[in-house]
Amino acid sequence: MVLGSGGVTGVAWETGVLAALSAGGIGLDRAALLVGTSAGAVVGAQLAAGEPIERLFERQLTPPDGELPARIGPAVLLRWGWALARHRDPVRARARIGRYALAARTVDESVRRAVIAGRLPVDRWPAGPALRVTAVDAESGRFVVFGADSGVSLVDAVAASCAVPMVWPAMSVRGRRFVDGGVRSAANADLADGHDPVLVVAPLGIGLAAQVRRLRRSARVVALRPDRAARAAIGRNVLDPARRAAAARAGWAQGVAARAEVAAIWGGRSG
């Protein structure tokens, strides 16, 4: 299962989709691998820890206490675009975005880390299924994948994966600073290569289509992205906690509509 980036509303929409699939008999616990990027790192960690998806969905419908409102402004988007357009080498482009992130004024790392810790039911890597959390080294631009064997705490890994450049602080992990795994790809679905079937739940689509095409050469794949109603519910600011409940409900509706398509490749509950 691949869970992509998408901010606070992405967490809510993904949770709604998965809760509806589960309620329809789709066995989320059948996943042997969970790949999480940014918002998906949060949801993936929650699922891997055994948090009931129904409870996670209900939580998305409550007031978003503890969440920090933010916005990805035009200046931020312009600098991201400039970095990507200037360098044909994606690693160098990511390093430039990382340098922008390191120079930006944001909240303190400890404040942001506390927000992420508040989203997770545990502070240690769950025993299973295998969870992979993506991030990008802010100085080198190198793409990294954290797992239980990485020597990095779960909270640090997820906080790094959620560090939207120039919006949230680049996060310190074992002497290095890291930014959002979505800088490389919205979902990093290629990490599911070799697995079959693959369910991709991706609030954003940057780099996704090509990765899904490659996966389909050897695997059955269903890729879900927000439909028109969900995009309207999410709005223009994916970091707005006030849109969380609406995004979750839209995800639920979309998950209900996708049950047959997902069941065709995924099957029902295990056990």
CSV table of N, CA, C and O in Angstrom, one decimal, residues 128-217:
chain,number,residue,atom,x,y,z
A,128,GLY,N,5.0,-4.6,12.5
A,128,GLY,CA,4.6,-5.0,11.2
A,128,GLY,C,3.2,-4.4,10.9
A,128,GLY,O,2.5,-4.0,11.8
A,129,PRO,N,2.9,-4.3,9.6
A,129,PRO,CA,3.7,-4.6,8.4
A,129,PRO,C,4.9,-3.7,8.2
A,129,PRO,O,5.0,-2.7,8.9
A,130,ALA,N,5.8,-4.1,7.2
A,130,ALA,CA,6.9,-3.3,7.0
A,130,ALA,C,6.5,-1.8,6.6
A,130,ALA,O,5.7,-1.6,5.7
A,131,LEU,N,7.1,-0.9,7.3
A,131,LEU,CA,6.8,0.5,7.0
A,131,LEU,C,8.0,1.2,6.5
A,131,LEU,O,9.1,1.1,7.1
A,132,ARG,N,7.8,1.9,5.4
A,132,ARG,CA,8.9,2.7,4.8
A,132,ARG,C,8.5,4.2,4.7
A,132,ARG,O,7.4,4.5,4.2
A,133,VAL,N,9.3,5.1,5.3
A,133,VAL,CA,9.0,6.5,5.4
A,133,VAL,C,10.0,7.3,4.6
A,133,VAL,O,11.2,7.1,4.8
A,134,THR,N,9.6,8.1,3.7
A,134,THR,CA,10.5,8.8,2.7
A,134,THR,C,10.8,10.2,3.2
A,134,THR,O,10.0,10.9,3.8
A,135,ALA,N,12.0,10.7,2.8
A,135,ALA,CA,12.4,12.0,3.1
A,135,ALA,C,13.6,12.4,2.1
A,135,ALA,O,14.0,11.5,1.3
A,136,VAL,N,14.0,13.6,2.1
A,136,VAL,CA,15.1,14.1,1.3
A,136,VAL,C,16.1,14.9,2.1
A,136,VAL,O,15.7,15.7,2.9
A,137,ASP,N,17.4,14.5,2.0
A,137,ASP,CA,18.4,15.2,2.7
A,137,ASP,C,18.5,16.7,2.2
A,137,ASP,O,18.7,16.9,1.0
A,138,ALA,N,18.3,17.6,3.1
A,138,ALA,CA,18.2,19.0,2.7
A,138,ALA,C,19.5,19.6,2.1
A,138,ALA,O,19.5,20.5,1.3
A,139,GLU,N,20.6,19.0,2.5
A,139,GLU,CA,21.9,19.6,1.9
A,139,GLU,C,22.3,18.9,0.7
A,139,GLU,O,22.8,19.5,-0.3
A,140,SER,N,22.2,17.6,0.6
A,140,SER,CA,22.7,16.8,-0.6
A,140,SER,C,21.6,16.6,-1.6
A,140,SER,O,22.0,16.3,-2.8
A,141,GLY,N,20.4,16.7,-1.3
A,141,GLY,CA,19.3,16.3,-2.2
A,141,GLY,C,19.1,14.8,-2.3
A,141,GLY,O,18.2,14.4,-3.1
A,142,ARG,N,19.8,14.1,-1.5
A,142,ARG,CA,19.7,12.6,-1.6
A,142,ARG,C,18.3,12.1,-1.1
A,142,ARG,O,17.9,12.6,0.0
A,143,PHE,N,17.7,11.2,-1.8
A,143,PHE,CA,16.5,10.6,-1.4
A,143,PHE,C,16.8,9.5,-0.4
A,143,PHE,O,17.6,8.7,-0.6
A,144,VAL,N,16.0,9.5,0.8
A,144,VAL,CA,16.3,8.5,1.8
A,144,VAL,C,15.0,7.8,2.2
A,144,VAL,O,13.9,8.4,2.0
A,145,VAL,N,15.1,6.6,2.6
A,145,VAL,CA,14.0,5.8,3.0
A,145,VAL,C,14.3,5.3,4.4
A,145,VAL,O,15.2,4.5,4.6
A,146,PHE,N,13.5,5.7,5.4
A,146,PHE,CA,13.6,5.3,6.8
A,146,PHE,C,12.8,4.0,7.0
A,146,PHE,O,11.6,3.9,6.5
A,147,GLY,N,13.3,3.1,7.8
A,147,GLY,CA,12.6,1.9,8.2
A,147,GLY,C,13.0,1.6,9.6
A,147,GLY,O,13.8,2.3,10.3
A,148,ALA,N,12.4,0.5,10.1
A,148,ALA,CA,12.7,0.1,11.5
A,148,ALA,C,14.2,-0.2,11.7
A,148,ALA,O,14.7,-0.1,12.8
A,149,ASP,N,14.9,-0.6,10.6
A,149,ASP,CA,16.3,-0.9,10.8
A,149,ASP,C,17.2,0.3,10.5
A,149,ASP,O,18.4,0.2,10.4
A,150,SER,N,16.7,1.5,10.4
A,150,SER,CA,17.4,2.7,10.0
A,150,SER,C,18.2,3.3,11.2
A,150,SER,O,19.0,4.2,11.0
A,151,GLY,N,17.8,3.0,12.4
A,151,GLY,CA,18.4,3.6,13.6
A,151,GLY,C,17.8,4.9,13.9
A,151,GLY,O,18.4,5.7,14.7
A,152,VAL,N,16.7,5.3,13.3
A,152,VAL,CA,16.1,6.6,13.5
A,152,VAL,C,14.7,6.4,14.1
A,152,VAL,O,14.0,5.4,13.8
A,153,SER,N,14.4,7.2,15.1
A,153,SER,CA,13.1,7.1,15.8
A,153,SER,C,11.9,7.3,14.8
A,153,SER,O,12.0,8.0,13.8
A,154,LEU,N,10.8,6.7,15.1
A,154,LEU,CA,9.6,6.8,14.2
A,154,LEU,C,9.2,8.2,14.1
A,154,LEU,O,8.9,8.7,13.0
A,155,VAL,N,9.1,8.9,15.3
A,155,VAL,CA,8.7,10.3,15.2
A,155,VAL,C,9.6,11.2,14.4
A,155,VAL,O,9.1,12.0,13.6
A,156,ASP,N,10.9,11.0,14.5
A,156,ASP,CA,11.8,11.8,13.7
A,156,ASP,C,11.7,11.5,12.2
A,156,ASP,O,11.7,12.4,11.4
A,157,ALA,N,11.5,10.2,11.9
A,157,ALA,CA,11.3,9.9,10.5
A,157,ALA,C,10.1,10.5,9.9
A,157,ALA,O,10.1,11.1,8.8
A,158,VAL,N,9.0,10.4,10.6
A,158,VAL,CA,7.7,11.0,10.1
A,158,VAL,C,7.8,12.5,10.0
A,158,VAL,O,7.3,13.1,9.1
A,159,ALA,N,8.4,13.1,11.1
A,159,ALA,CA,8.5,14.6,11.1
A,159,ALA,C,9.4,15.0,9.9
A,159,ALA,O,9.1,16.1,9.3
A,160,ALA,N,10.5,14.3,9.6
A,160,ALA,CA,11.3,14.6,8.4
A,160,ALA,C,10.5,14.5,7.1
A,160,ALA,O,10.5,15.4,6.2
A,161,SER,N,9.7,13.5,7.0
A,161,SER,CA,8.9,13.2,5.8
A,161,SER,C,7.8,14.3,5.6
A,161,SER,O,7.4,14.6,4.5
A,162,CYS,N,7.4,14.9,6.7
A,162,CYS,CA,6.4,16.0,6.7
A,162,CYS,C,6.9,17.4,6.6
A,162,CYS,O,6.1,18.4,6.7
A,163,ALA,N,8.2,17.6,6.5
A,163,ALA,CA,8.8,18.9,6.6
A,163,ALA,C,8.7,19.6,5.2
A,163,ALA,O,9.7,19.7,4.5
A,164,VAL,N,7.6,20.2,5.0
A,164,VAL,CA,7.3,20.9,3.7
A,164,VAL,C,8.3,22.1,3.6
A,164,VAL,O,8.4,22.9,4.5
A,165,PRO,N,9.2,22.1,2.6
A,165,PRO,CA,10.2,23.1,2.5
A,165,PRO,C,9.7,24.6,2.5
A,165,PRO,O,8.8,24.9,1.8
A,166,MET,N,10.3,25.4,3.4
A,166,MET,CA,10.0,26.8,3.5
A,166,MET,C,8.7,27.1,4.2
A,166,MET,O,8.3,28.2,4.3
A,167,VAL,N,8.0,26.0,4.6
A,167,VAL,CA,6.8,26.2,5.4
A,167,VAL,C,7.0,25.7,6.8
A,167,VAL,O,6.7,26.3,7.8
A,168,TRP,N,7.5,24.4,6.9
A,168,TRP,CA,7.9,23.8,8.2
A,168,TRP,C,9.4,23.7,8.2
A,168,TRP,O,10.1,23.7,7.2
A,169,PRO,N,10.0,23.6,9.4
A,169,PRO,CA,11.5,23.5,9.5
A,169,PRO,C,12.0,22.2,8.9
A,169,PRO,O,11.4,21.2,9.0
A,170,ALA,N,13.2,22.3,8.3
A,170,ALA,CA,13.9,21.0,8.0
A,170,ALA,C,14.2,20.4,9.3
A,170,ALA,O,14.7,21.0,10.2
A,171,MET,N,14.0,19.1,9.4
A,171,MET,CA,14.1,18.4,10.6
A,171,MET,C,15.4,17.7,10.8
A,171,MET,O,16.0,17.1,9.9
A,172,SER,N,16.0,17.8,12.0
A,172,SER,CA,17.3,17.2,12.3
A,172,SER,C,17.1,15.7,12.7
A,172,SER,O,16.3,15.3,13.5
A,173,VAL,N,17.9,14.9,12.0
A,173,VAL,CA,17.9,13.4,12.3
A,173,VAL,C,19.3,12.9,12.2
A,173,VAL,O,19.9,13.0,11.2
A,174,ARG,N,19.8,12.6,13.4
A,174,ARG,CA,21.2,12.0,13.5
A,174,ARG,C,22.2,12.9,12.8
A,174,ARG,O,23.1,12.5,12.0
A,175,GLY,N,22.1,14.2,13.1
A,175,GLY,CA,23.1,15.2,12.6
A,175,GLY,C,22.9,15.7,11.2
A,175,GLY,O,23.7,16.5,10.7
A,176,ARG,N,21.8,15.3,10.5
A,176,ARG,CA,21.5,15.8,9.2
A,176,ARG,C,20.2,16.5,9.3
A,176,ARG,O,19.4,16.2,10.2
A,177,ARG,N,19.9,17.3,8.3
A,177,ARG,CA,18.6,18.0,8.2
A,177,ARG,C,17.8,17.4,7.0
A,177,ARG,O,18.4,17.2,5.9
A,178,PHE,N,16.6,17.2,7.2
A,178,PHE,CA,15.8,16.5,6.1
A,178,PHE,C,14.5,17.3,5.8
A,178,PHE,O,13.9,18.0,6.7
A,179,VAL,N,14.0,17.2,4.6
A,179,VAL,CA,12.7,17.8,4.2
A,179,VAL,C,11.8,16.7,3.6
A,179,VAL,O,12.2,15.6,3.4
A,180,ASP,N,10.6,17.2,3.3
A,180,ASP,CA,9.5,16.4,2.8
A,180,ASP,C,9.9,15.4,1.7
A,180,ASP,O,10.5,15.8,0.7
A,181,GLY,N,9.5,14.1,1.9
A,181,GLY,CA,9.8,13.1,0.8
A,181,GLY,C,9.0,13.4,-0.4
A,181,GLY,O,9.4,12.9,-1.5
A,182,GLY,N,8.0,14.3,-0.4
A,182,GLY,CA,7.3,14.7,-1.6
A,182,GLY,C,8.1,15.6,-2.5
A,182,GLY,O,7.6,15.8,-3.6
A,183,VAL,N,9.2,16.1,-2.0
A,183,VAL,CA,10.1,16.8,-2.9
A,183,VAL,C,10.6,16.0,-4.1
A,183,VAL,O,10.8,16.4,-5.2
A,184,ARG,N,10.7,14.7,-3.8
A,184,ARG,CA,11.1,13.7,-4.8
A,184,ARG,C,10.0,13.3,-5.7
A,184,ARG,O,10.0,13.2,-6.9
A,185,SER,N,8.8,12.9,-5.0
A,185,SER,CA,7.7,12.4,-5.7
A,185,SER,C,6.5,12.5,-4.8
A,185,SER,O,6.7,12.4,-3.5
A,186,ALA,N,5.3,12.7,-5.3
A,186,ALA,CA,4.1,12.9,-4.5
A,186,ALA,C,3.8,11.6,-3.6
A,186,ALA,O,3.3,11.7,-2.5
A,187,ALA,N,4.2,10.5,-4.2
A,187,ALA,CA,3.9,9.2,-3.4
A,187,ALA,C,5.1,8.3,-3.4
A,187,ALA,O,5.0,7.3,-2.6
A,188,ASN,N,6.1,8.4,-4.2
A,188,ASN,CA,7.2,7.5,-4.3
A,188,ASN,C,6.7,6.1,-4.4
A,188,ASN,O,7.2,5.1,-3.8
A,189,ALA,N,5.7,5.9,-5.4
A,189,ALA,CA,5.1,4.6,-5.6
A,189,ALA,C,6.1,3.6,-6.1
A,189,ALA,O,5.8,2.4,-6.0
A,190,ASP,N,7.2,4.0,-6.7
A,190,ASP,CA,8.1,3.0,-7.3
A,190,ASP,C,8.8,2.2,-6.2
A,190,ASP,O,9.3,1.1,-6.5
A,191,LEU,N,8.7,2.6,-4.9
A,191,LEU,CA,9.2,1.8,-3.8
A,191,LEU,C,8.4,0.5,-3.6
A,191,LEU,O,8.8,-0.5,-3.0
A,192,ALA,N,7.2,0.4,-4.3
A,192,ALA,CA,6.4,-0.8,-4.2
A,192,ALA,C,6.7,-1.8,-5.3
A,192,ALA,O,6.1,-2.8,-5.4
A,193,ASP,N,7.7,-1.5,-6.1
A,193,ASP,CA,8.1,-2.4,-7.2
A,193,ASP,C,8.5,-3.8,-6.6
A,193,ASP,O,9.1,-3.9,-5.6
A,194,GLY,N,7.9,-4.8,-7.3
A,194,GLY,CA,8.1,-6.2,-6.8
A,194,GLY,C,7.0,-6.7,-6.0
A,194,GLY,O,7.0,-7.9,-5.6
A,195,HIS,N,6.0,-5.8,-5.6
A,195,HIS,CA,4.9,-6.3,-4.9
A,195,HIS,C,3.7,-6.3,-5.8
A,195,HIS,O,3.5,-5.6,-6.7
A,196,ASP,N,2.7,-7.2,-5.4
A,196,ASP,CA,1.5,-7.4,-6.2
A,196,ASP,C,0.5,-8.0,-5.3
A,196,ASP,O,0.7,-9.0,-4.6
A,197,PRO,N,-0.7,-7.4,-5.2
A,197,PRO,CA,-1.2,-6.1,-5.8
A,197,PRO,C,-0.7,-4.9,-5.1
A,197,PRO,O,-0.1,-5.0,-4.0
A,198,VAL,N,-0.9,-3.7,-5.7
A,198,VAL,CA,-0.5,-2.4,-5.1
A,198,VAL,C,-1.7,-1.5,-5.1
A,198,VAL,O,-2.3,-1.3,-6.1
A,199,LEU,N,-2.0,-1.0,-3.9
A,199,LEU,CA,-3.0,0.1,-3.8
A,199,LEU,C,-2.3,1.4,-3.5
A,199,LEU,O,-1.5,1.5,-2.6
A,200,VAL,N,-2.5,2.4,-4.4
A,200,VAL,CA,-1.9,3.7,-4.2
A,200,VAL,C,-3.0,4.7,-3.9
A,200,VAL,O,-4.0,4.8,-4.6
A,201,VAL,N,-2.9,5.4,-2.8
A,201,VAL,CA,-3.8,6.4,-2.3
A,201,VAL,C,-3.1,7.7,-2.3
A,201,VAL,O,-2.2,7.9,-1.3
A,202,ALA,N,-3.3,8.6,-3.2
A,202,ALA,CA,-2.4,9.8,-3.4
A,202,ALA,C,-3.2,11.0,-3.5
A,202,ALA,O,-3.8,11.3,-4.6
A,203,PRO,N,-3.1,11.9,-2.5
A,203,PRO,CA,-3.8,13.2,-2.6
A,203,PRO,C,-3.3,14.1,-3.7
A,203,PRO,O,-4.0,15.0,-4.2
A,204,LEU,N,-2.0,14.0,-4.0
A,204,LEU,CA,-1.3,14.8,-5.1
A,204,LEU,C,-0.7,13.9,-6.1
A,204,LEU,O,-0.5,12.7,-5.9
A,205,GLY,N,-0.5,14.4,-7.3
A,205,GLY,CA,-0.1,13.6,-8.4
A,205,GLY,C,1.3,13.8,-9.0
A,205,GLY,O,1.7,13.3,-10.0
A,206,ILE,N,2.2,14.6,-8.3
A,206,ILE,CA,3.5,14.9,-8.9
A,206,ILE,C,4.3,13.7,-9.0
A,206,ILE,O,4.6,13.0,-8.1
A,207,GLY,N,4.7,13.3,-10.3
A,207,GLY,CA,5.5,12.2,-10.5
A,207,GLY,C,4.8,10.8,-10.4
A,207,GLY,O,5.4,9.8,-10.5
A,208,LEU,N,3.5,10.9,-10.2
A,208,LEU,CA,2.8,9.6,-9.9
A,208,LEU,C,2.5,8.8,-11.1
A,208,LEU,O,2.6,7.6,-11.1
A,209,ALA,N,2.0,9.4,-12.2
A,209,ALA,CA,1.5,8.7,-13.3
A,209,ALA,C,2.6,7.8,-13.9
A,209,ALA,O,2.3,6.6,-14.2
A,210,ALA,N,3.8,8.3,-14.1
A,210,ALA,CA,4.8,7.4,-14.7
A,210,ALA,C,5.2,6.3,-13.8
A,210,ALA,O,5.4,5.1,-14.2
A,211,GLN,N,5.2,6.5,-12.5
A,211,GLN,CA,5.5,5.4,-11.5
A,211,GLN,C,4.4,4.3,-11.6
A,211,GLN,O,4.7,3.1,-11.5
A,212,VAL,N,3.2,4.7,-11.6
A,212,VAL,CA,2.1,3.8,-11.7
A,212,VAL,C,2.1,3.0,-13.0
A,212,VAL,O,1.9,1.7,-13.0
A,213,ARG,N,2.5,3.6,-14.1
A,213,ARG,CA,2.6,2.9,-15.4
A,213,ARG,C,3.7,1.8,-15.3
A,213,ARG,O,3.5,0.7,-15.8
A,214,ARG,N,4.8,2.1,-14.7
A,214,ARG,CA,5.8,1.1,-14.5
A,214,ARG,C,5.4,0.0,-13.6
A,214,ARG,O,5.7,-1.2,-13.9
A,215,LEU,N,4.7,0.3,-12.5
A,215,LEU,CA,4.2,-0.8,-11.6
A,215,LEU,C,3.3,-1.7,-12.3
A,215,LEU,O,3.3,-2.9,-12.1
A,216,ARG,N,2.5,-1.2,-13.2
A,216,ARG,CA,1.5,-2.0,-13.9
A,216,ARG,C,2.1,-3.0,-14.9
A,216,ARG,O,1.4,-3.8,-15.5
A,217,ARG,N,3.4,-2.8,-15.2
A,217,ARG,CA,4.0,-3.8,-16.1
A,217,ARG,C,4.1,-5.2,-15.4
A,217,ARG,O,4.2,-6.2,-16.2
